[in-house]
Amino acid sequence: MTIRKTIVGRVDASVLEFTAGKDVVLDLALAEVDCIGSAAHVTMLSRMPRVKILSARARNAVVRELVGIMGAARRGRFTILPEDQDVHLAVERMLTAKLGDTGKRVHTARSRNDQVATDLRLFAKERMLTLMEDVLGLAGALTALGRKYAGVPMVGRTHLQPAMPSSVGLWATAHAESLLDDDILLRAAYFVNDRCPLGSAASYGVSIPIDRALTARLLGFRAPHQNVLYAGNARGKCESAILAALAQVMLTLSRFAEDMILFAMPEFGYFILPPEFGTGSSIMPQKNNPDVLELIRARAKIVSSQAAAVMAIVQGLPSGYSRDLQETKEPFLEGLRVTAACVRVLVPLVQKLGVNRDKLRAGFTPGVFATDKALELVAGGMPFRDAYDHVKAHLGDLGMVDPRAALRKKTHLGAPAGIDFASFKARVRREQGFVRAERRRFHGAISRLLGVRYPELPQKGTKRAK
Ligand code: ARG
């Protein structure tokens, strides 16, 4: 039996390895936000009235060290030792090595439980802003595609069977509107995430008068959690709300991907995938496969299972921290990463998508106009059911109609000739404005806290401006 000495006690080496699990690797992604959280915490401690834990000088020394550690992390020079268990104790070890007693004061009035929760909120905030931006970018690209080919006929299908005259514009903006709905869900999850758990400590608060509103403000959060127990309990719940929104984004992408795979296959040939988005076969020289789209289809399933996994881990947990929560970290970080990558890869694909008008037109058969014919009879005064029966009885007599002419008649709101492209664009713009303002607010707060122009960090060796 090998015993390892850690900051929090002596632990058997294999137990340490088992309990730290993937944290020693996953937490590397949290190094930067962990330092930011600590900077806010020590700032608050240094401003506490009556209780003197850290002087302003000591606070500045800690923040300077933290900024240095952040720089090291960006250069890939941040390590979590097995004895650290996680990023939190790794940073404490580094601070104490450099600053001695001052480093040992940093963990006053907090726990790793509120620390990790805060880290994940900060991490998610940045990632969600970027994701929302990319989702809106993709919605914008689909709207532009729809507008460009607004009048290009495309058979509308139900059960995959030819159904009614439709257009490329309708098809493309359907996916755009789905993304705009996903943006609503992302925004809701963003608000759930925008509460600061820091200072809840082990979920029951502390016996010295810390200022949780101050730390929340310093970190650019909208507000602190009201109740310290809920601040702890919200771990996993918040992640699961975000993952649920991500799964919705992936649901939209997977349906777009499936449409593309189908309609770009030679037998349809409606769309031409940019050749650089396909990959070849090692045996069949002629192949150019839609691998990107197939992977998106599969990854949608992965993200929804990550959402389900986090929900399942949290369900039925007792109030207060349980180590189970650590296991929500990997699916959460992975879900964020995968979704972001899938949205990103699609933007240029949509921008460079080719449209084959001839193939699209070849999809039309007289039957596609059957409903239009019945409605023509209705316009002449015939009850719909009689018109329906009449057309059904004479299907063989239906002739070809110019699909463009058929489209021009579908003018009501949201129909092929009634799509309000400007409203799509306006919605995208408005939401982009929200993201920009949020990012400005967030980065402004962190910049003031660290005394640097975050997200930039001072280069190694240069003196930090005060
Ligand atoms: N790595 C841990 C996690 O992600 C940090 C909290 C550990 N807290 C504890 N009481 N063991 O949950």
mmCIF file with all atom_site columns, N, CA and C in Angstrom, residues 399-458:
data_model
loop_
_atom_site.group_PDB
_atom_site.id
_atom_site.type_symbol
_atom_site.label_atom_id
_atom_site.label_alt_id
_atom_site.label_comp_id
_atom_site.label_asym_id
_atom_site.label_entity_id
_atom_site.label_seq_id
_atom_site.pdbx_PDB_ins_code
_atom_site.Cartn_x
_atom_site.Cartn_y
_atom_site.Cartn_z
_atom_site.occupancy
_atom_site.B_iso_or_equiv
_atom_site.pdbx_formal_charge
_atom_site.auth_seq_id
_atom_site.auth_comp_id
_atom_site.auth_asym_id
_atom_site.auth_atom_id
_atom_site.pdbx_PDB_model_num
ATOM 1   N N  . GLY A 1 399 ? -52.235 17.420 -65.211 1.00 0.00 ? 399 GLY A N  1
ATOM 2   C CA . GLY A 1 399 ? -51.120 17.742 -66.108 1.00 0.00 ? 399 GLY A CA 1
ATOM 3   C C  . GLY A 1 399 ? -50.003 18.404 -65.341 1.00 0.00 ? 399 GLY A C  1
ATOM 4   N N  . MET A 1 400 ? -48.859 18.540 -65.998 1.00 0.00 ? 400 MET A N  1
ATOM 5   C CA . MET A 1 400 ? -47.740 19.230 -65.372 1.00 0.00 ? 400 MET A CA 1
ATOM 6   C C  . MET A 1 400 ? -48.051 20.719 -65.270 1.00 0.00 ? 400 MET A C  1
ATOM 7   N N  . VAL A 1 401 ? -47.642 21.314 -64.201 1.00 0.00 ? 401 VAL A N  1
ATOM 8   C CA . VAL A 1 401 ? -47.817 22.751 -63.994 1.00 0.00 ? 401 VAL A CA 1
ATOM 9   C C  . VAL A 1 401 ? -46.410 23.333 -63.851 1.00 0.00 ? 401 VAL A C  1
ATOM 10  N N  . ASP A 1 402 ? -46.249 24.574 -64.229 1.00 0.00 ? 402 ASP A N  1
ATOM 11  C CA . ASP A 1 402 ? -44.945 25.206 -64.004 1.00 0.00 ? 402 ASP A CA 1
ATOM 12  C C  . ASP A 1 402 ? -44.776 25.410 -62.493 1.00 0.00 ? 402 ASP A C  1
ATOM 13  N N  . PRO A 1 403 ? -43.792 24.747 -61.896 1.00 0.00 ? 403 PRO A N  1
ATOM 14  C CA . PRO A 1 403 ? -43.661 24.846 -60.436 1.00 0.00 ? 403 PRO A CA 1
ATOM 15  C C  . PRO A 1 403 ? -43.495 26.282 -59.954 1.00 0.00 ? 403 PRO A C  1
ATOM 16  N N  . ARG A 1 404 ? -42.857 27.110 -60.775 1.00 0.00 ? 404 ARG A N  1
ATOM 17  C CA . ARG A 1 404 ? -42.664 28.501 -60.368 1.00 0.00 ? 404 ARG A CA 1
ATOM 18  C C  . ARG A 1 404 ? -43.998 29.232 -60.236 1.00 0.00 ? 404 ARG A C  1
ATOM 19  N N  . ALA A 1 405 ? -44.868 28.947 -61.201 1.00 0.00 ? 405 ALA A N  1
ATOM 20  C CA . ALA A 1 405 ? -46.202 29.564 -61.163 1.00 0.00 ? 405 ALA A CA 1
ATOM 21  C C  . ALA A 1 405 ? -46.952 29.065 -59.924 1.00 0.00 ? 405 ALA A C  1
ATOM 22  N N  . ALA A 1 406 ? -46.783 27.763 -59.626 1.00 0.00 ? 406 ALA A N  1
ATOM 23  C CA . ALA A 1 406 ? -47.462 27.196 -58.445 1.00 0.00 ? 406 ALA A CA 1
ATOM 24  C C  . ALA A 1 406 ? -46.948 27.868 -57.179 1.00 0.00 ? 406 ALA A C  1
ATOM 25  N N  . LEU A 1 407 ? -45.650 28.111 -57.130 1.00 0.00 ? 407 LEU A N  1
ATOM 26  C CA . LEU A 1 407 ? -45.059 28.743 -55.936 1.00 0.00 ? 407 LEU A CA 1
ATOM 27  C C  . LEU A 1 407 ? -45.572 30.155 -55.743 1.00 0.00 ? 407 LEU A C  1
ATOM 28  N N  . ARG A 1 408 ? -45.712 30.864 -56.851 1.00 0.00 ? 408 ARG A N  1
ATOM 29  C CA . ARG A 1 408 ? -46.124 32.274 -56.764 1.00 0.00 ? 408 ARG A CA 1
ATOM 30  C C  . ARG A 1 408 ? -47.481 32.443 -56.092 1.00 0.00 ? 408 ARG A C  1
ATOM 31  N N  . LYS A 1 409 ? -48.283 31.364 -56.107 1.00 0.00 ? 409 LYS A N  1
ATOM 32  C CA . LYS A 1 409 ? -49.612 31.459 -55.496 1.00 0.00 ? 409 LYS A CA 1
ATOM 33  C C  . LYS A 1 409 ? -49.574 31.236 -53.983 1.00 0.00 ? 409 LYS A C  1
ATOM 34  N N  . LYS A 1 410 ? -48.451 30.749 -53.487 1.00 0.00 ? 410 LYS A N  1
ATOM 35  C CA . LYS A 1 410 ? -48.386 30.457 -52.043 1.00 0.00 ? 410 LYS A CA 1
ATOM 36  C C  . LYS A 1 410 ? -47.808 31.657 -51.314 1.00 0.00 ? 410 LYS A C  1
ATOM 37  N N  . THR A 1 411 ? -48.683 32.662 -51.171 1.00 0.00 ? 411 THR A N  1
ATOM 38  C CA . THR A 1 411 ? -48.193 33.971 -50.721 1.00 0.00 ? 411 THR A CA 1
ATOM 39  C C  . THR A 1 411 ? -48.423 34.261 -49.246 1.00 0.00 ? 411 THR A C  1
ATOM 40  N N  . HIS A 1 412 ? -49.205 33.414 -48.566 1.00 0.00 ? 412 HIS A N  1
ATOM 41  C CA . HIS A 1 412 ? -49.503 33.771 -47.170 1.00 0.00 ? 412 HIS A CA 1
ATOM 42  C C  . HIS A 1 412 ? -48.268 33.625 -46.288 1.00 0.00 ? 412 HIS A C  1
ATOM 43  N N  . LEU A 1 413 ? -48.358 34.139 -45.088 1.00 0.00 ? 413 LEU A N  1
ATOM 44  C CA . LEU A 1 413 ? -47.214 34.200 -44.185 1.00 0.00 ? 413 LEU A CA 1
ATOM 45  C C  . LEU A 1 413 ? -46.508 32.842 -44.030 1.00 0.00 ? 413 LEU A C  1
ATOM 46  N N  . GLY A 1 414 ? -45.236 32.852 -44.304 1.00 0.00 ? 414 GLY A N  1
ATOM 47  C CA . GLY A 1 414 ? -44.430 31.649 -44.073 1.00 0.00 ? 414 GLY A CA 1
ATOM 48  C C  . GLY A 1 414 ? -44.464 30.636 -45.202 1.00 0.00 ? 414 GLY A C  1
ATOM 49  N N  . ALA A 1 415 ? -45.340 30.839 -46.199 1.00 0.00 ? 415 ALA A N  1
ATOM 50  C CA . ALA A 1 415 ? -45.388 29.927 -47.342 1.00 0.00 ? 415 ALA A CA 1
ATOM 51  C C  . ALA A 1 415 ? -44.263 30.300 -48.315 1.00 0.00 ? 415 ALA A C  1
ATOM 52  N N  . PRO A 1 416 ? -43.989 29.434 -49.314 1.00 0.00 ? 416 PRO A N  1
ATOM 53  C CA . PRO A 1 416 ? -42.835 29.691 -50.189 1.00 0.00 ? 416 PRO A CA 1
ATOM 54  C C  . PRO A 1 416 ? -42.737 31.122 -50.729 1.00 0.00 ? 416 PRO A C  1
ATOM 55  N N  . ALA A 1 417 ? -43.875 31.724 -51.097 1.00 0.00 ? 417 ALA A N  1
ATOM 56  C CA . ALA A 1 417 ? -43.788 33.091 -51.619 1.00 0.00 ? 417 ALA A CA 1
ATOM 57  C C  . ALA A 1 417 ? -44.088 34.128 -50.534 1.00 0.00 ? 417 ALA A C  1
ATOM 58  N N  . GLY A 1 418 ? -44.175 33.684 -49.311 1.00 0.00 ? 418 GLY A N  1
ATOM 59  C CA . GLY A 1 418 ? -44.524 34.628 -48.228 1.00 0.00 ? 418 GLY A CA 1
ATOM 60  C C  . GLY A 1 418 ? -43.512 34.633 -47.102 1.00 0.00 ? 418 GLY A C  1
ATOM 61  N N  . ILE A 1 419 ? -42.275 34.249 -47.414 1.00 0.00 ? 419 ILE A N  1
ATOM 62  C CA . ILE A 1 419 ? -41.274 34.201 -46.353 1.00 0.00 ? 419 ILE A CA 1
ATOM 63  C C  . ILE A 1 419 ? -40.726 35.604 -46.096 1.00 0.00 ? 419 ILE A C  1
ATOM 64  N N  . ASP A 1 420 ? -40.771 35.987 -44.858 1.00 0.00 ? 420 ASP A N  1
ATOM 65  C CA . ASP A 1 420 ? -40.302 37.319 -44.477 1.00 0.00 ? 420 ASP A CA 1
ATOM 66  C C  . ASP A 1 420 ? -38.810 37.238 -44.127 1.00 0.00 ? 420 ASP A C  1
ATOM 67  N N  . PHE A 1 421 ? -37.994 37.274 -45.169 1.00 0.00 ? 421 PHE A N  1
ATOM 68  C CA . PHE A 1 421 ? -36.546 37.115 -44.950 1.00 0.00 ? 421 PHE A CA 1
ATOM 69  C C  . PHE A 1 421 ? -35.990 38.200 -44.030 1.00 0.00 ? 421 PHE A C  1
ATOM 70  N N  . ALA A 1 422 ? -36.569 39.403 -44.166 1.00 0.00 ? 422 ALA A N  1
ATOM 71  C CA . ALA A 1 422 ? -36.061 40.521 -43.352 1.00 0.00 ? 422 ALA A CA 1
ATOM 72  C C  . ALA A 1 422 ? -36.249 40.235 -41.861 1.00 0.00 ? 422 ALA A C  1
ATOM 73  N N  . SER A 1 423 ? -37.357 39.561 -41.517 1.00 0.00 ? 423 SER A N  1
ATOM 74  C CA . SER A 1 423 ? -37.601 39.296 -40.097 1.00 0.00 ? 423 SER A CA 1
ATOM 75  C C  . SER A 1 423 ? -36.576 38.285 -39.564 1.00 0.00 ? 423 SER A C  1
ATOM 76  N N  . PHE A 1 424 ? -36.182 37.349 -40.415 1.00 0.00 ? 424 PHE A N  1
ATOM 77  C CA . PHE A 1 424 ? -35.139 36.395 -40.019 1.00 0.00 ? 424 PHE A CA 1
ATOM 78  C C  . PHE A 1 424 ? -33.842 37.154 -39.724 1.00 0.00 ? 424 PHE A C  1
ATOM 79  N N  . LYS A 1 425 ? -33.519 38.029 -40.660 1.00 0.00 ? 425 LYS A N  1
ATOM 80  C CA . LYS A 1 425 ? -32.272 38.774 -40.537 1.00 0.00 ? 425 LYS A CA 1
ATOM 81  C C  . LYS A 1 425 ? -32.288 39.655 -39.287 1.00 0.00 ? 425 LYS A C  1
ATOM 82  N N  . ALA A 1 426 ? -33.455 40.267 -39.057 1.00 0.00 ? 426 ALA A N  1
ATOM 83  C CA . ALA A 1 426 ? -33.566 41.163 -37.898 1.00 0.00 ? 426 ALA A CA 1
ATOM 84  C C  . ALA A 1 426 ? -33.401 40.383 -36.596 1.00 0.00 ? 426 ALA A C  1
ATOM 85  N N  . ARG A 1 427 ? -33.993 39.183 -36.576 1.00 0.00 ? 427 ARG A N  1
ATOM 86  C CA . ARG A 1 427 ? -33.895 38.367 -35.361 1.00 0.00 ? 427 ARG A CA 1
ATOM 87  C C  . ARG A 1 427 ? -32.444 37.958 -35.112 1.00 0.00 ? 427 ARG A C  1
ATOM 88  N N  . VAL A 1 428 ? -31.759 37.586 -36.173 1.00 0.00 ? 428 VAL A N  1
ATOM 89  C CA . VAL A 1 428 ? -30.341 37.210 -36.046 1.00 0.00 ? 428 VAL A CA 1
ATOM 90  C C  . VAL A 1 428 ? -29.545 38.406 -35.513 1.00 0.00 ? 428 VAL A C  1
ATOM 91  N N  . ARG A 1 429 ? -29.775 39.559 -36.110 1.00 0.00 ? 429 ARG A N  1
ATOM 92  C CA . ARG A 1 429 ? -29.048 40.770 -35.701 1.00 0.00 ? 429 ARG A CA 1
ATOM 93  C C  . ARG A 1 429 ? -29.268 41.105 -34.234 1.00 0.00 ? 429 ARG A C  1
ATOM 94  N N  . ARG A 1 430 ? -30.546 41.032 -33.829 1.00 0.00 ? 430 ARG A N  1
ATOM 95  C CA . ARG A 1 430 ? -30.884 41.402 -32.458 1.00 0.00 ? 430 ARG A CA 1
ATOM 96  C C  . ARG A 1 430 ? -30.172 40.484 -31.468 1.00 0.00 ? 430 ARG A C  1
ATOM 97  N N  . GLU A 1 431 ? -30.201 39.210 -31.774 1.00 0.00 ? 431 GLU A N  1
ATOM 98  C CA . GLU A 1 431 ? -29.561 38.245 -30.878 1.00 0.00 ? 431 GLU A CA 1
ATOM 99  C C  . GLU A 1 431 ? -28.048 38.411 -30.883 1.00 0.00 ? 431 GLU A C  1
ATOM 100 N N  . GLN A 1 432 ? -27.497 38.750 -32.039 1.00 0.00 ? 432 GLN A N  1
ATOM 101 C CA . GLN A 1 432 ? -26.055 39.000 -32.095 1.00 0.00 ? 432 GLN A CA 1
ATOM 102 C C  . GLN A 1 432 ? -25.682 40.181 -31.215 1.00 0.00 ? 432 GLN A C  1
ATOM 103 N N  . GLY A 1 433 ? -26.588 41.175 -31.176 1.00 0.00 ? 433 GLY A N  1
ATOM 104 C CA . GLY A 1 433 ? -26.357 42.338 -30.318 1.00 0.00 ? 433 GLY A CA 1
ATOM 105 C C  . GLY A 1 433 ? -26.320 41.935 -28.853 1.00 0.00 ? 433 GLY A C  1
ATOM 106 N N  . PHE A 1 434 ? -27.194 41.023 -28.472 1.00 0.00 ? 434 PHE A N  1
ATOM 107 C CA . PHE A 1 434 ? -27.215 40.521 -27.088 1.00 0.00 ? 434 PHE A CA 1
ATOM 108 C C  . PHE A 1 434 ? -25.880 39.861 -26.752 1.00 0.00 ? 434 PHE A C  1
ATOM 109 N N  . VAL A 1 435 ? -25.424 39.003 -27.637 1.00 0.00 ? 435 VAL A N  1
ATOM 110 C CA . VAL A 1 435 ? -24.165 38.271 -27.386 1.00 0.00 ? 435 VAL A CA 1
ATOM 111 C C  . VAL A 1 435 ? -23.003 39.254 -27.250 1.00 0.00 ? 435 VAL A C  1
ATOM 112 N N  . ARG A 1 436 ? -22.960 40.221 -28.152 1.00 0.00 ? 436 ARG A N  1
ATOM 113 C CA . ARG A 1 436 ? -21.851 41.200 -28.104 1.00 0.00 ? 436 ARG A CA 1
ATOM 114 C C  . ARG A 1 436 ? -21.866 41.968 -26.790 1.00 0.00 ? 436 ARG A C  1
ATOM 115 N N  . ALA A 1 437 ? -23.055 42.413 -26.378 1.00 0.00 ? 437 ALA A N  1
ATOM 116 C CA . ALA A 1 437 ? -23.157 43.195 -25.135 1.00 0.00 ? 437 ALA A CA 1
ATOM 117 C C  . ALA A 1 437 ? -22.764 42.344 -23.932 1.00 0.00 ? 437 ALA A C  1
ATOM 118 N N  . GLU A 1 438 ? -23.193 41.080 -23.930 1.00 0.00 ? 438 GLU A N  1
ATOM 119 C CA . GLU A 1 438 ? -22.844 40.191 -22.816 1.00 0.00 ? 438 GLU A CA 1
ATOM 120 C C  . GLU A 1 438 ? -21.344 39.965 -22.739 1.00 0.00 ? 438 GLU A C  1
ATOM 121 N N  . ARG A 1 439 ? -20.758 39.751 -23.898 1.00 0.00 ? 439 ARG A N  1
ATOM 122 C CA . ARG A 1 439 ? -19.321 39.480 -23.904 1.00 0.00 ? 439 ARG A CA 1
ATOM 123 C C  . ARG A 1 439 ? -18.546 40.714 -23.426 1.00 0.00 ? 439 ARG A C  1
ATOM 124 N N  . ARG A 1 440 ? -18.987 41.880 -23.861 1.00 0.00 ? 440 ARG A N  1
ATOM 125 C CA . ARG A 1 440 ? -18.329 43.124 -23.449 1.00 0.00 ? 440 ARG A CA 1
ATOM 126 C C  . ARG A 1 440 ? -18.390 43.260 -21.927 1.00 0.00 ? 440 ARG A C  1
ATOM 127 N N  . ARG A 1 441 ? -19.572 43.014 -21.385 1.00 0.00 ? 441 ARG A N  1
ATOM 128 C CA . ARG A 1 441 ? -19.791 43.091 -19.944 1.00 0.00 ? 441 ARG A CA 1
ATOM 129 C C  . ARG A 1 441 ? -18.894 42.122 -19.193 1.00 0.00 ? 441 ARG A C  1
ATOM 130 N N  . PHE A 1 442 ? -18.888 40.888 -19.668 1.00 0.00 ? 442 PHE A N  1
ATOM 131 C CA . PHE A 1 442 ? -18.142 39.818 -19.018 1.00 0.00 ? 442 PHE A CA 1
ATOM 132 C C  . PHE A 1 442 ? -16.643 40.107 -19.077 1.00 0.00 ? 442 PHE A C  1
ATOM 133 N N  . HIS A 1 443 ? -16.149 40.364 -20.260 1.00 0.00 ? 443 HIS A N  1
ATOM 134 C CA . HIS A 1 443 ? -14.708 40.610 -20.402 1.00 0.00 ? 443 HIS A CA 1
ATOM 135 C C  . HIS A 1 443 ? -14.286 41.890 -19.690 1.00 0.00 ? 443 HIS A C  1
ATOM 136 N N  . GLY A 1 444 ? -15.194 42.864 -19.660 1.00 0.00 ? 444 GLY A N  1
ATOM 137 C CA . GLY A 1 444 ? -14.897 44.106 -18.941 1.00 0.00 ? 444 GLY A CA 1
ATOM 138 C C  . GLY A 1 444 ? -14.684 43.828 -17.459 1.00 0.00 ? 444 GLY A C  1
ATOM 139 N N  . ALA A 1 445 ? -15.567 43.022 -16.895 1.00 0.00 ? 445 ALA A N  1
ATOM 140 C CA . ALA A 1 445 ? -15.461 42.699 -15.465 1.00 0.00 ? 445 ALA A CA 1
ATOM 141 C C  . ALA A 1 445 ? -14.157 41.955 -15.182 1.00 0.00 ? 445 ALA A C  1
ATOM 142 N N  . ILE A 1 446 ? -13.838 40.977 -16.008 1.00 0.00 ? 446 ILE A N  1
ATOM 143 C CA . ILE A 1 446 ? -12.625 40.175 -15.765 1.00 0.00 ? 446 ILE A CA 1
ATOM 144 C C  . ILE A 1 446 ? -11.379 41.038 -15.972 1.00 0.00 ? 446 ILE A C  1
ATOM 145 N N  . SER A 1 447 ? -11.431 41.938 -16.933 1.00 0.00 ? 447 SER A N  1
ATOM 146 C CA . SER A 1 447 ? -10.285 42.825 -17.170 1.00 0.00 ? 447 SER A CA 1
ATOM 147 C C  . SER A 1 447 ? -10.029 43.701 -15.955 1.00 0.00 ? 447 SER A C  1
ATOM 148 N N  . ARG A 1 448 ? -11.108 44.260 -15.405 1.00 0.00 ? 448 ARG A N  1
ATOM 149 C CA . ARG A 1 448 ? -10.953 45.111 -14.210 1.00 0.00 ? 448 ARG A CA 1
ATOM 150 C C  . ARG A 1 448 ? -10.421 44.293 -13.043 1.00 0.00 ? 448 ARG A C  1
ATOM 151 N N  . LEU A 1 449 ? -10.911 43.092 -12.920 1.00 0.00 ? 449 LEU A N  1
ATOM 152 C CA . LEU A 1 449 ? -10.492 42.228 -11.813 1.00 0.00 ? 449 LEU A CA 1
ATOM 153 C C  . LEU A 1 449 ? -9.003  41.900 -11.891 1.00 0.00 ? 449 LEU A C  1
ATOM 154 N N  . LEU A 1 450 ? -8.555  41.540 -13.100 1.00 0.00 ? 450 LEU A N  1
ATOM 155 C CA . LEU A 1 450 ? -7.170  41.068 -13.245 1.00 0.00 ? 450 LEU A CA 1
ATOM 156 C C  . LEU A 1 450 ? -6.180  42.198 -13.513 1.00 0.00 ? 450 LEU A C  1
ATOM 157 N N  . GLY A 1 451 ? -6.714  43.363 -13.932 1.00 0.00 ? 451 GLY A N  1
ATOM 158 C CA . GLY A 1 451 ? -5.815  44.450 -14.305 1.00 0.00 ? 451 GLY A CA 1
ATOM 159 C C  . GLY A 1 451 ? -5.105  44.194 -15.628 1.00 0.00 ? 451 GLY A C  1
ATOM 160 N N  . VAL A 1 452 ? -5.752  43.415 -16.496 1.00 0.00 ? 452 VAL A N  1
ATOM 161 C CA . VAL A 1 452 ? -5.214  43.183 -17.845 1.00 0.00 ? 452 VAL A CA 1
ATOM 162 C C  . VAL A 1 452 ? -6.370  43.341 -18.822 1.00 0.00 ? 452 VAL A C  1
ATOM 163 N N  . ARG A 1 453 ? -6.047  43.403 -20.136 1.00 0.00 ? 453 ARG A N  1
ATOM 164 C CA . ARG A 1 453 ? -7.155  43.518 -21.085 1.00 0.00 ? 453 ARG A CA 1
ATOM 165 C C  . ARG A 1 453 ? -7.632  42.141 -21.512 1.00 0.00 ? 453 ARG A C  1
ATOM 166 N N  . TYR A 1 454 ? -8.345  41.489 -20.598 1.00 0.00 ? 454 TYR A N  1
ATOM 167 C CA . TYR A 1 454 ? -8.825  40.140 -20.851 1.00 0.00 ? 454 TYR A CA 1
ATOM 168 C C  . TYR A 1 454 ? -9.758  40.140 -22.061 1.00 0.00 ? 454 TYR A C  1
ATOM 169 N N  . PRO A 1 455 ? -9.723  39.175 -22.932 1.00 0.00 ? 455 PRO A N  1
ATOM 170 C CA . PRO A 1 455 ? -9.054  37.878 -22.816 1.00 0.00 ? 455 PRO A CA 1
ATOM 171 C C  . PRO A 1 455 ? -7.560  37.878 -23.152 1.00 0.00 ? 455 PRO A C  1
ATOM 172 N N  . GLU A 1 456 ? -7.007  39.041 -23.480 1.00 0.00 ? 456 GLU A N  1
ATOM 173 C CA . GLU A 1 456 ? -5.554  39.042 -23.676 1.00 0.00 ? 456 GLU A CA 1
ATOM 174 C C  . GLU A 1 456 ? -4.888  38.858 -22.319 1.00 0.00 ? 456 GLU A C  1
ATOM 175 N N  . LEU A 1 457 ? -3.687  38.326 -22.357 1.00 0.00 ? 457 LEU A N  1
ATOM 176 C CA . LEU A 1 457 ? -2.895  38.205 -21.133 1.00 0.00 ? 457 LEU A CA 1
ATOM 177 C C  . LEU A 1 457 ? -1.511  38.746 -21.452 1.00 0.00 ? 457 LEU A C  1
ATOM 178 N N  . PRO A 1 458 ? -0.815  39.305 -20.447 1.00 0.00 ? 458 PRO A N  1
ATOM 179 C CA . PRO A 1 458 ? 0.516   39.826 -20.738 1.00 0.00 ? 458 PRO A CA 1
ATOM 180 C C  . PRO A 1 458 ? 1.432   38.701 -21.200 1.00 0.00 ? 458 PRO A C  1
#
